[in-house]
Coordinates of C-alpha atoms in Angstrom, one line a residue:
Chain A
X1 CA -40.8 6.5 -4.3
X2 CA -39.2 4.5 -1.5
X3 CA -38.0 5.0 2.0
X4 CA -34.4 6.2 2.0
X5 CA -33.0 4.7 5.2
X6 CA -34.0 1.8 7.4
X7 CA -33.4 2.3 11.1
X8 CA -34.1 -1.3 12.3
X9 CA -30.5 -2.0 13.3
X10 CA -29.9 1.1 15.5
X11 CA -32.3 -0.1 18.2
X12 CA -29.8 -2.7 19.2
X13 CA -27.2 -0.1 20.3
X14 CA -27.6 1.2 23.8
X15 CA -26.5 4.8 23.6
X16 CA -23.6 5.9 25.7
X17 CA -22.6 2.3 26.7
X18 CA -20.5 1.4 23.7
X19 CA -17.9 3.2 21.7
X20 CA -18.9 2.8 18.1
X21 CA -16.3 1.0 15.9
X22 CA -16.8 3.6 13.2
X23 CA -18.5 7.0 13.3
X24 CA -18.8 9.0 10.2
X25 CA -20.5 12.3 10.8
X26 CA -21.5 14.4 7.9
X27 CA -18.6 13.3 5.8
X28 CA -18.0 15.1 2.4
X29 CA -15.1 14.5 0.1
X30 CA -14.5 16.6 -3.0
X31 CA -11.8 16.2 -5.6
X32 CA -11.8 19.5 -7.4
X33 CA -15.3 19.9 -8.8
X34 CA -16.2 16.2 -8.3
X35 CA -18.0 15.2 -5.1
X36 CA -17.1 11.6 -4.4
X37 CA -18.7 11.4 -1.0
X38 CA -21.7 13.7 -0.3
X39 CA -22.7 13.7 3.3
X40 CA -22.2 10.3 4.8
X41 CA -23.5 9.6 8.2
X42 CA -22.7 6.1 9.5
X43 CA -22.3 4.3 12.8
X44 CA -21.0 0.8 13.0
X45 CA -21.1 -1.1 16.2
X46 CA -18.3 -3.4 17.3
X47 CA -18.7 -6.9 16.0
X48 CA -20.8 -6.0 13.0
X49 CA -20.0 -7.4 9.6
X50 CA -21.0 -4.6 7.2
X51 CA -21.1 -4.6 3.4
X52 CA -20.6 -1.3 1.7
X53 CA -22.4 -2.1 -1.5
X54 CA -22.6 0.2 -4.5
X55 CA -21.7 0.5 -8.2
X56 CA -18.3 1.6 -9.4
X57 CA -17.8 5.3 -8.6
X58 CA -20.3 5.3 -5.7
X59 CA -17.7 6.5 -3.3
X60 CA -16.8 3.2 -1.6
X61 CA -13.0 3.3 -2.0
X62 CA -13.0 7.1 -1.1
X63 CA -14.8 6.2 2.1
X64 CA -12.4 3.3 2.8
X65 CA -9.5 5.7 2.2
X66 CA -10.8 8.1 4.8
X67 CA -11.5 5.3 7.3
X68 CA -7.8 4.4 7.0
X69 CA -6.5 7.9 7.2
X70 CA -5.1 7.8 3.7
X71 CA -7.1 10.8 2.9
X72 CA -8.9 13.5 4.8
X73 CA -12.6 14.5 4.5
X74 CA -13.3 17.9 2.9
X75 CA -16.0 18.3 5.6
X76 CA -17.3 16.3 8.5
X77 CA -15.4 13.9 10.9
X78 CA -14.3 10.3 10.7
X79 CA -13.6 8.5 13.9
X80 CA -12.5 4.9 14.4
X81 CA -12.9 3.6 18.0
X82 CA -13.1 7.3 19.0
X83 CA -9.7 8.0 17.5
X84 CA -8.4 9.8 14.4
X85 CA -8.1 7.1 11.7
X86 CA -4.4 7.5 11.2
X87 CA -3.8 7.0 14.9
X88 CA -6.0 3.9 15.0
X89 CA -4.1 2.5 12.0
X90 CA -0.7 3.1 13.6
X91 CA -1.8 1.4 16.8
X92 CA -3.0 -1.6 14.7
X93 CA -6.6 -1.1 15.9
X94 CA -7.8 -1.1 12.3
X95 CA -6.2 -2.8 9.4
X96 CA -7.2 -3.4 5.7
X97 CA -7.0 -5.6 2.8
X98 CA -6.7 -3.4 -0.2
X99 CA -8.0 -4.0 -3.7
X100 CA -4.7 -4.5 -5.5
X101 CA -1.1 -3.6 -5.3
X102 CA 0.7 -3.1 -2.1
X103 CA 3.1 -6.0 -2.4
X104 CA 6.7 -6.4 -3.5
X105 CA 7.4 -9.1 -6.0
X106 CA 10.9 -10.0 -4.7
X107 CA 9.9 -10.6 -1.1
X108 CA 8.7 -14.1 -0.2
X109 CA 5.3 -14.5 1.4
X110 CA 6.8 -15.2 4.8
X111 CA 9.2 -12.2 4.6
X112 CA 6.4 -9.8 3.7
X113 CA 4.4 -10.9 6.8
X114 CA 7.5 -10.9 8.8
X115 CA 8.2 -7.2 7.8
X116 CA 4.7 -6.3 8.9
X117 CA 5.4 -8.1 12.2
X118 CA 8.6 -6.3 12.6
X119 CA 6.8 -2.9 12.1
X120 CA 4.0 -3.8 14.5
X121 CA 6.5 -5.1 17.1
X122 CA 4.9 -8.6 16.9
X123 CA 6.9 -11.8 17.8
X124 CA 8.0 -14.4 15.2
X125 CA 5.3 -16.9 16.1
X126 CA 2.7 -14.2 15.2
X127 CA 4.0 -14.5 11.7
X128 CA 3.3 -18.3 11.6
X129 CA -0.1 -17.8 13.1
X130 CA -1.1 -15.2 10.6
X131 CA 0.1 -17.3 7.7
X132 CA -1.9 -20.2 9.1
X133 CA -5.1 -18.3 9.6
X134 CA -4.8 -16.9 6.1
X135 CA -4.3 -20.4 4.7
X136 CA -0.9 -19.7 3.1
X137 CA 1.4 -21.5 5.5
X138 CA 2.3 -24.0 2.7
X139 CA 3.5 -21.3 0.3
X140 CA 5.5 -19.3 2.9
X141 CA 8.8 -19.5 1.0
X142 CA 7.3 -18.7 -2.4
X143 CA 8.2 -15.2 -4.0
X144 CA 5.3 -12.9 -4.1
X145 CA 5.7 -12.4 -7.8
X146 CA 5.1 -16.1 -8.3
X147 CA 1.8 -16.2 -6.3
X148 CA -1.6 -16.3 -7.9
X149 CA -4.1 -13.4 -7.5
X150 CA -5.9 -15.4 -4.8
X151 CA -2.8 -16.2 -2.9
X152 CA -1.7 -12.6 -3.1
X153 CA -5.0 -11.6 -1.6
X154 CA -4.7 -14.1 1.2
X155 CA -1.2 -12.7 1.9
X156 CA -2.7 -9.2 2.2
X157 CA -5.2 -10.8 4.6
X158 CA -2.3 -12.4 6.6
X159 CA -0.7 -8.9 6.9
X160 CA -4.0 -7.3 7.9
X161 CA -4.4 -10.0 10.6
X162 CA -1.0 -9.4 12.2
X163 CA -1.8 -6.4 14.4
X164 CA -4.9 -8.4 15.6
X165 CA -7.1 -5.4 14.6
X166 CA -10.5 -4.7 16.2
X167 CA -11.7 -3.5 12.9
X168 CA -10.8 -5.2 9.5
X169 CA -11.6 -3.3 6.3
X170 CA -11.7 -5.1 3.0
X171 CA -11.8 -3.0 -0.2
X172 CA -13.3 -5.1 -3.0
X173 CA -11.3 -8.1 -1.7
X174 CA -12.2 -10.7 -4.3
X175 CA -11.8 -8.6 -7.4
X176 CA -10.2 -10.8 -10.1
X177 CA -10.5 -14.1 -8.1
X178 CA -12.1 -17.2 -9.5
X179 CA -15.1 -18.8 -7.8
X180 CA -13.0 -21.2 -5.8
X181 CA -10.6 -18.5 -4.7
X182 CA -13.5 -16.3 -3.6
X183 CA -15.1 -19.0 -1.5
X184 CA -11.8 -19.9 0.2
X185 CA -11.1 -16.3 0.9
X186 CA -14.5 -15.7 2.4
X187 CA -14.3 -18.9 4.4
X188 CA -11.1 -17.5 6.0
X189 CA -12.8 -14.2 6.7
X190 CA -15.8 -15.8 8.2
X191 CA -13.8 -18.1 10.4
X192 CA -11.9 -15.0 11.6
X193 CA -15.0 -12.9 12.2
X194 CA -16.3 -15.5 14.7
X195 CA -13.8 -14.1 17.2
X196 CA -15.9 -10.9 17.2
X197 CA -13.9 -8.7 14.9
X198 CA -15.7 -5.9 13.2
X199 CA -15.5 -6.3 9.5
X200 CA -16.4 -3.7 6.8
X201 CA -16.2 -4.8 3.2
X202 CA -16.7 -2.7 0.1
X203 CA -18.1 -4.7 -2.8
X204 CA -20.1 -4.6 -5.9
X205 CA -20.7 -8.3 -5.8
X206 CA -24.3 -8.5 -4.6
X207 CA -24.1 -12.1 -3.7
X208 CA -21.1 -11.4 -1.4
X209 CA -23.0 -8.8 0.5
X210 CA -26.0 -11.1 0.7
X211 CA -24.0 -14.1 2.0
X212 CA -21.6 -12.6 4.3
X213 CA -22.9 -9.3 5.8
X214 CA -25.1 -8.8 8.9
X215 CA -25.8 -5.4 7.5
X216 CA -25.8 -3.9 4.1
X217 CA -25.2 -0.2 3.5
X218 CA -26.1 0.7 0.0
X219 CA -24.2 3.6 -1.5
X220 CA -25.0 5.6 -4.6
X221 CA -23.3 8.8 -5.7
X222 CA -21.6 9.3 -2.4
X223 CA -24.7 8.9 -0.4
X224 CA -26.3 6.1 1.6
X225 CA -29.5 5.1 -0.1
X226 CA -30.3 2.1 2.1
X227 CA -29.1 0.6 5.3
X228 CA -30.3 -2.6 7.0
X229 CA -30.0 -6.3 6.8
X230 CA -29.7 -7.8 3.4
X231 CA -33.3 -8.9 3.4
X232 CA -34.5 -5.5 4.6
X233 CA -32.6 -3.8 1.9
X234 CA -34.1 -6.3 -0.6
X235 CA -37.6 -5.7 0.7
X236 CA -37.0 -2.0 0.6
X237 CA -36.6 -1.9 -3.1
X238 CA -38.6 -4.8 -4.4
X239 CA -40.9 -5.7 -1.6
X240 CA -41.7 -9.4 -0.9
X241 CA -43.9 -12.0 -2.6
X242 CA -46.3 -14.0 -0.6
X243 CA -47.3 -17.3 -2.2
X244 CA -50.2 -19.3 -1.0
X245 CA -52.5 -22.1 -2.0
X246 CA -56.0 -20.6 -2.3
X247 CA -58.4 -22.3 -4.6
X248 CA -61.0 -20.2 -6.3
X249 CA -59.5 -16.8 -5.5
X250 CA -60.7 -13.8 -7.4
X251 CA -58.4 -11.0 -8.5
X252 CA -60.6 -8.3 -7.1
X253 CA -60.6 -9.8 -3.7
X254 CA -56.8 -10.2 -3.6
X255 CA -56.1 -6.6 -4.6
X256 CA -58.5 -5.5 -1.8
X257 CA -56.1 -7.2 0.8
X258 CA -54.3 -4.4 2.8
X259 CA -50.7 -4.1 1.7
X260 CA -51.0 -5.9 -1.6
X261 CA -49.6 -3.9 -4.5
X262 CA -50.1 -6.4 -7.2
X263 CA -51.4 -10.0 -7.5
X264 CA -51.4 -12.9 -9.8
X265 CA -53.3 -16.2 -9.9
X266 CA -51.8 -19.4 -11.4
X267 CA -54.1 -22.3 -11.0
X268 CA -54.7 -22.8 -7.2
X269 CA -51.7 -20.6 -6.3
X270 CA -51.8 -16.9 -5.6
X271 CA -48.8 -14.6 -5.7
X272 CA -49.2 -11.3 -3.8
X273 CA -46.5 -8.6 -3.9
X274 CA -46.1 -5.9 -1.4
X275 CA -43.8 -4.1 1.1
X276 CA -45.6 -5.3 4.2
X277 CA -45.5 -9.1 3.8
X278 CA -46.4 -9.7 7.4
X279 CA -49.8 -7.9 7.0
X280 CA -50.5 -9.8 3.8
X281 CA -49.7 -13.1 5.5
X282 CA -51.7 -12.3 8.6
X283 CA -54.7 -11.4 6.4
X284 CA -54.4 -14.6 4.3
X285 CA -54.2 -16.8 7.4
X286 CA -56.8 -15.2 9.4
X287 CA -59.4 -14.1 6.9
X288 CA -59.1 -16.6 4.1
X289 CA -58.8 -20.3 3.6
X290 CA -55.1 -19.9 2.3
X291 CA -52.6 -22.4 3.3
X292 CA -49.1 -23.5 2.6
X293 CA -47.7 -20.0 2.7
X294 CA -44.3 -19.0 1.4
X295 CA -42.7 -15.6 1.6
X296 CA -39.8 -14.7 -0.6
X297 CA -37.8 -11.6 -1.3
X298 CA -36.6 -10.9 -4.7
X299 CA -32.9 -11.3 -4.9
X300 CA -30.5 -8.5 -3.9
X301 CA -29.6 -7.8 -7.5
X302 CA -33.1 -6.5 -8.2
X303 CA -32.9 -4.3 -5.0
X304 CA -29.5 -3.1 -6.1
X305 CA -30.5 -2.2 -9.5
X306 CA -33.7 -0.4 -8.3
X307 CA -31.9 1.5 -5.6
X308 CA -28.9 2.5 -7.5
X309 CA -30.7 3.4 -10.7
X310 CA -29.4 6.7 -11.8
X311 CA -32.6 8.7 -11.4
X312 CA -33.1 11.5 -8.9
X313 CA -36.0 10.7 -6.5
X314 CA -38.3 13.6 -5.5
X315 CA -38.7 12.5 -1.9
Chain B
X1 CA -13.7 -10.3 21.9
X2 CA -10.0 -10.0 21.4
X3 CA -10.0 -6.2 21.3
X4 CA -9.9 -5.6 25.0
X5 CA -7.0 -7.9 25.7
X6 CA -4.5 -6.5 23.0
X7 CA -2.0 -4.1 24.4
X8 CA -1.3 -1.4 21.8
X9 CA 1.5 1.0 21.6
X10 CA 3.5 2.8 18.9
X11 CA 7.0 1.5 18.0
X12 CA 10.1 3.5 19.0
X13 CA 12.0 5.6 16.4
X14 CA 8.9 5.6 14.1
X15 CA 9.4 2.0 13.2
X16 CA 13.1 2.4 12.2
X17 CA 14.4 -1.1 13.2
X18 CA 17.3 -3.4 12.5
X19 CA 14.8 -6.1 11.7
X20 CA 13.5 -4.1 8.8
X21 CA 16.9 -3.2 7.5
X22 CA 18.0 -6.9 7.6
X23 CA 14.9 -7.9 5.6
X24 CA 15.4 -5.1 3.1
X25 CA 19.0 -6.0 2.6
X26 CA 18.0 -9.6 1.9
X27 CA 15.6 -8.4 -0.8
X28 CA 18.2 -6.0 -2.3
X29 CA 20.7 -8.7 -2.7
X30 CA 18.0 -10.8 -4.5
X31 CA 17.8 -8.0 -7.1
X32 CA 20.5 -9.0 -9.7
X33 CA 20.4 -5.5 -11.3
X34 CA 21.4 -3.8 -8.1
X35 CA 24.2 -6.3 -7.4
X36 CA 25.6 -5.9 -10.9
X37 CA 25.4 -2.1 -10.8
X38 CA 27.0 -1.7 -7.5
X39 CA 29.3 -4.7 -6.9
X40 CA 30.2 -6.1 -10.3
X41 CA 30.5 -3.2 -12.7
X42 CA 32.8 -0.8 -10.6
X43 CA 35.6 -3.4 -10.1
X44 CA 35.2 -4.5 -13.7
X45 CA 35.6 -1.0 -14.9
X46 CA 38.7 -0.7 -12.6
X47 CA 40.2 -3.8 -14.2
X48 CA 39.4 -2.7 -17.6
X49 CA 40.7 0.9 -17.4
X50 CA 43.1 1.0 -14.6
X51 CA 45.4 -1.9 -14.6
X52 CA 47.6 -1.5 -17.7
X53 CA 51.4 -2.0 -17.2
X54 CA 52.0 1.7 -17.8
X55 CA 49.5 2.7 -15.1
X56 CA 51.1 0.5 -12.6
X57 CA 54.4 2.1 -13.0
X58 CA 53.4 5.7 -13.6
X59 CA 53.1 7.8 -10.5
X60 CA 50.2 10.0 -9.6
X61 CA 50.5 12.0 -6.3
X62 CA 51.6 9.6 -3.5
X63 CA 50.6 6.4 -5.5
X64 CA 50.5 5.0 -8.9
X65 CA 47.9 5.7 -11.7
X66 CA 46.2 2.4 -11.0
X67 CA 45.6 3.7 -7.4
X68 CA 44.3 6.9 -8.8
X69 CA 41.8 5.1 -11.1
X70 CA 40.9 2.8 -8.3
X71 CA 39.7 5.7 -6.1
X72 CA 37.7 7.1 -9.1
X73 CA 36.0 3.7 -9.5
X74 CA 35.3 3.4 -5.7
X75 CA 33.6 6.8 -6.0
X76 CA 31.7 5.6 -9.1
X77 CA 30.7 2.3 -7.4
X78 CA 29.6 4.1 -4.2
X79 CA 27.6 6.6 -6.4
X80 CA 25.8 3.9 -8.3
X81 CA 25.1 1.9 -5.2
X82 CA 23.7 4.7 -3.2
X83 CA 21.7 6.1 -6.1
X84 CA 20.1 2.7 -6.7
X85 CA 19.4 2.4 -3.0
X86 CA 17.7 5.7 -2.9
X87 CA 15.8 5.0 -6.2
X88 CA 14.2 2.0 -4.5
X89 CA 11.4 4.3 -3.5
X90 CA 10.4 4.6 -7.2
X91 CA 9.7 0.9 -7.5
X92 CA 8.0 0.8 -4.1
X93 CA 5.7 3.6 -5.0
X94 CA 4.8 2.1 -8.4
X95 CA 4.0 -1.3 -6.7
X96 CA 1.7 0.5 -4.1
X97 CA 4.1 -0.6 -1.3
X98 CA 4.5 2.8 0.0
X99 CA 0.8 3.0 0.4
X100 CA 0.7 -0.3 2.2
X101 CA 3.4 0.9 4.6
X102 CA 1.1 3.8 5.5
X103 CA -1.2 1.2 7.0
X104 CA 1.6 0.4 9.5
X105 CA 3.1 2.4 12.4
X106 CA 6.2 3.1 10.2
X107 CA 6.5 6.9 9.8
X108 CA 7.5 8.4 6.5
X109 CA 10.6 9.9 8.0
X110 CA 11.6 6.4 9.4
X111 CA 11.0 4.9 5.9
X112 CA 13.4 7.5 4.3
X113 CA 15.9 6.8 7.1
X114 CA 15.8 3.0 6.3
X115 CA 16.3 3.7 2.6
X116 CA 19.3 6.0 3.3
X117 CA 20.8 3.4 5.6
X118 CA 20.4 0.8 3.0
X119 CA 21.9 3.0 0.3
X120 CA 24.9 3.6 2.5
X121 CA 25.3 -0.1 3.3
X122 CA 25.5 -1.1 -0.3
X123 CA 27.6 2.0 -1.0
X124 CA 30.0 0.6 1.6
X125 CA 30.0 -2.9 0.1
X126 CA 30.8 -1.4 -3.3
X127 CA 33.7 0.7 -2.0
X128 CA 35.1 -2.3 -0.2
X129 CA 34.8 -4.6 -3.2
X130 CA 36.5 -2.2 -5.5
X131 CA 39.4 -1.5 -3.0
X132 CA 40.0 -5.2 -2.3
X133 CA 40.1 -5.8 -6.0
X134 CA 42.7 -3.0 -6.2
X135 CA 44.7 -4.6 -3.5
X136 CA 45.2 -7.7 -5.7
X137 CA 45.6 -5.9 -9.0
X138 CA 48.5 -3.5 -8.7
X139 CA 47.1 -0.4 -6.9
X140 CA 49.8 1.2 -4.9
X141 CA 48.8 3.8 -2.3
X142 CA 50.1 4.5 1.2
X143 CA 47.9 2.7 3.6
X144 CA 46.7 5.6 5.7
X145 CA 45.8 7.7 2.6
X146 CA 44.2 4.7 0.9
X147 CA 41.9 4.2 3.8
X148 CA 41.2 8.0 3.8
X149 CA 40.3 8.0 0.2
X150 CA 37.9 4.9 0.6
X151 CA 36.3 6.5 3.6
X152 CA 35.8 9.9 1.7
X153 CA 34.5 8.1 -1.4
X154 CA 31.8 6.4 0.8
X155 CA 30.8 9.3 3.0
X156 CA 30.5 11.7 0.1
X157 CA 28.3 9.2 -1.7
X158 CA 25.5 10.4 0.6
X159 CA 25.0 13.1 -2.0
X160 CA 23.9 10.5 -4.3
X161 CA 21.7 8.7 -1.9
X162 CA 19.9 12.0 -1.6
X163 CA 20.0 12.2 -5.5
X164 CA 18.5 8.6 -5.8
X165 CA 15.8 9.4 -3.4
X166 CA 14.9 12.6 -5.2
X167 CA 14.8 10.8 -8.6
X168 CA 12.9 7.9 -6.9
X169 CA 10.2 10.3 -5.9
X170 CA 10.3 12.3 -9.1
X171 CA 10.3 9.5 -11.7
X172 CA 7.2 7.1 -11.6
X173 CA 9.2 4.5 -13.6
X174 CA 9.7 0.9 -12.4
X175 CA 13.1 0.9 -14.0
X176 CA 14.4 4.2 -12.8
X177 CA 18.0 2.9 -12.8
X178 CA 17.9 2.4 -16.5
X179 CA 17.6 6.1 -16.8
X180 CA 19.9 7.1 -13.9
X181 CA 22.7 4.7 -14.7
X182 CA 23.6 6.4 -18.1
X183 CA 23.0 9.8 -16.5
X184 CA 25.5 9.0 -13.8
X185 CA 28.1 7.9 -16.4
X186 CA 27.6 11.1 -18.2
X187 CA 27.9 13.1 -14.9
X188 CA 31.1 11.1 -14.2
X189 CA 32.6 12.2 -17.4
X190 CA 31.5 15.7 -16.9
X191 CA 32.9 15.7 -13.3
X192 CA 36.3 14.5 -14.3
X193 CA 35.9 11.1 -12.7
X194 CA 36.7 9.0 -15.8
X195 CA 39.0 11.5 -17.6
X196 CA 41.1 14.2 -15.8
X197 CA 39.6 17.6 -16.3
X198 CA 42.9 19.0 -17.8
X199 CA 42.3 16.8 -20.8
X200 CA 38.9 18.5 -21.5
X201 CA 40.0 22.1 -22.2
X202 CA 39.6 25.2 -20.2
X203 CA 35.8 26.1 -20.9
X204 CA 34.7 22.5 -20.2
X205 CA 36.9 22.2 -17.1
X206 CA 35.3 25.3 -15.6
X207 CA 31.7 24.1 -16.3
X208 CA 32.7 20.6 -14.8
X209 CA 33.4 22.3 -11.4
X210 CA 29.6 22.9 -11.1
X211 CA 28.5 19.4 -11.8
X212 CA 27.7 17.1 -8.9
X213 CA 30.4 14.4 -9.4
X214 CA 33.3 16.8 -9.4
X215 CA 33.3 17.6 -5.7
X216 CA 33.1 14.0 -4.6
X217 CA 35.9 12.9 -6.9
X218 CA 38.2 15.7 -6.0
X219 CA 37.6 15.2 -2.3
X220 CA 38.0 11.4 -2.4
X221 CA 41.4 11.7 -4.3
X222 CA 42.7 14.6 -2.1
X223 CA 44.5 12.4 0.5
X224 CA 46.6 11.1 -2.3
X225 CA 47.0 13.9 -4.8
X226 CA 47.0 16.9 -2.3
X227 CA 46.1 18.9 -5.3
X228 CA 43.0 20.5 -6.9
X229 CA 40.7 23.1 -5.4
X230 CA 39.8 21.7 -1.9
X231 CA 37.3 24.4 -0.9
X232 CA 35.6 24.3 -4.3
X233 CA 35.2 20.7 -4.0
X234 CA 33.8 20.9 -0.5
X235 CA 31.4 23.7 -1.6
X236 CA 30.3 21.5 -4.6
X237 CA 29.5 18.5 -2.3
X238 CA 27.6 20.7 0.2
X239 CA 25.6 22.6 -2.4
X240 CA 24.6 19.4 -4.3
X241 CA 23.7 17.7 -1.0
X242 CA 21.4 20.6 -0.2
X243 CA 19.9 20.7 -3.7
X244 CA 19.1 16.9 -3.8
X245 CA 17.9 16.7 -0.2
X246 CA 15.6 19.8 -0.8
X247 CA 14.3 18.1 -3.9
X248 CA 13.8 14.8 -2.1
X249 CA 12.0 16.5 0.8
X250 CA 9.8 18.5 -1.6
X251 CA 8.6 15.4 -3.5
X252 CA 8.4 13.4 -0.2
X253 CA 6.1 16.0 1.4
X254 CA 3.9 15.9 -1.8
X255 CA 3.9 12.1 -1.7
X256 CA 2.9 11.7 1.9
X257 CA 0.4 14.6 2.0
X258 CA -3.0 13.3 3.0
X259 CA -5.3 15.0 0.5

C-alpha cells in the first residue's frame, strides 16, 4: 500500500494569480468499450518541464492527442492556457513533436520548415532560426527521405519551434534514436527550455524522465498513480536508503528507530530503508554515534516497476 | 518568458496562401511519376495515335482528325493531371502529413482548396503541353475553336480533381495512381475518348453516355464538331461532379472528425 499522489509541487502555485498552462479536469476517454484515459486531473504551471511517464498503453498518447485537440475527451474538459486545445494549436501557443510520421519524403528539410512558417505567417529568417536551434542548419537542403531518424526528429522539433509556442509537447520523442542522437536531441530541448517554455514529454524511458523533468507524472491504465519530482516519485515507491558508519550496531536497536522498515549491517556500515529518510537521519545523528551519512533513493526504474505493476491496490 | 511578447493571430483564408501553393508545386514537379503521367504521356499518346498522314488530311468537323485526337488527348492529360493532383491526399494521409497539418492553423477546407488549385495548375500545364505539341505536329483547327476546346478540356477536368480527391481519401494506398491510372484509361475507352462511340455498337454507346469521361470529351470537342448531344454531355459533367464532390466531402468529414 502506498500513497497515490504527492502534492508537494502544488504549494508553489499561487491560486488565482497564474493561468495554468494545462488544466485537465476529470478527463475520460473511451474507444468503444476500452477506457484509455480514466479520470485524469492535472494542472501544469507555466515553465514546468513535466514527464508523462508510463508503460505502453497507459494512455499517454491519448492524453497528448487531447491536449493537441486531435481528439476530444469523452468526459471532462481540457484547457491549454485557458483555451480549447484546437484554438491554442491554431494560434501557435502549443506545438508538438510527434512520435513518428508527419513528414513528406520529397520535401527538403528547409522547405518543410518553410511551409510551416508560411502557415504560421512567420518571416523567412524565422526558418533559419528554427533550423539553427534544432541543430539541422547544415542539412537544410537534404531531402527528408534521406535524413536519419534522429535528423527527422530534430526537423519535427524545428517545425514545433516555429510558432514560438508557450507549451511544447513531445510524444515519445526519442523512440528509435541511438544514444548519441538521444543526447543531442535532449541537449537541444534543454537549451530551449531555459527560455522559460513549458515542456510536457511522454516517455517510457525512465532515465529521460529522471534526467530532464522537474516533475514526473506517472500514469498507469489511464490514471495518475504518482505525481511529484523524480526523487519524490522514487521515494514514494521504494523509499530511501540511509547508509551510515556505526560500529557495533545491533539489529534490534536499528529496527526500533522510527521510520525504519528494514535494516542491514555490513561490517561497520548500517543500511536503513524507509519512507521518511529525514527522520531516520535525524535519529542517527542526534541519538547515536553514527557518522558519514549517505542518503540514496533507489533508481526510478524500481519505482516505475513498483508503481505500474498490474495489481489493483485496495486503498 | 517569451510567451507574453509573442503576438498571436490566425491567418487569413484559413491558411490558403500563394506561398504554400508555390512550395507544393515545387514538390509536385520533383515527383517524376506525376510529371510522366501528366506532361509526358498525353503528348506521347497524341504523337502515337493522332499524327498519321491519313489523319492529317482527313477532316473531322471544322478541323482534321489529328486535331480531333489532339483534343481527346488534352482531355485525357488534364484528367490524369487533376486526378493525380487530387489523389495527393492519399500519400499525405499515409505519411501522417495530414495529421501534422492539423497542428497548424491551416483549416481542412483551405487544405482541400490548395489541393484543388494544384490539381488545376498541373491540369493546365498538361493541356498546354499537348496543344503546343499539336501545333507542331499537324493538328489543324480554327484558332478560336481550338482555344475554346482547350479551355473546356481544362475547366471540365475539375470533375476529375474531385474524383482524385475522393479516391485519395477513400484509398489508403501510397501508390494510389497505380490503381487510378488504368481505371482512367478504361473510363476513357468507355467514354468514347480513345475510340468514337459509333464504333462500339448501340448498346455499348448507350451505356457509355452514363460514364464520367463521356461528358467531358463531348463538351471539349463540341466547339469543333458541333455535333453530339450537348445537353446530355452537360448533364453528365454536372452529375459526376456532384457525385465525386459529395464522395470527397463525405470522406473528408470522416477524416477530419475529432473523435
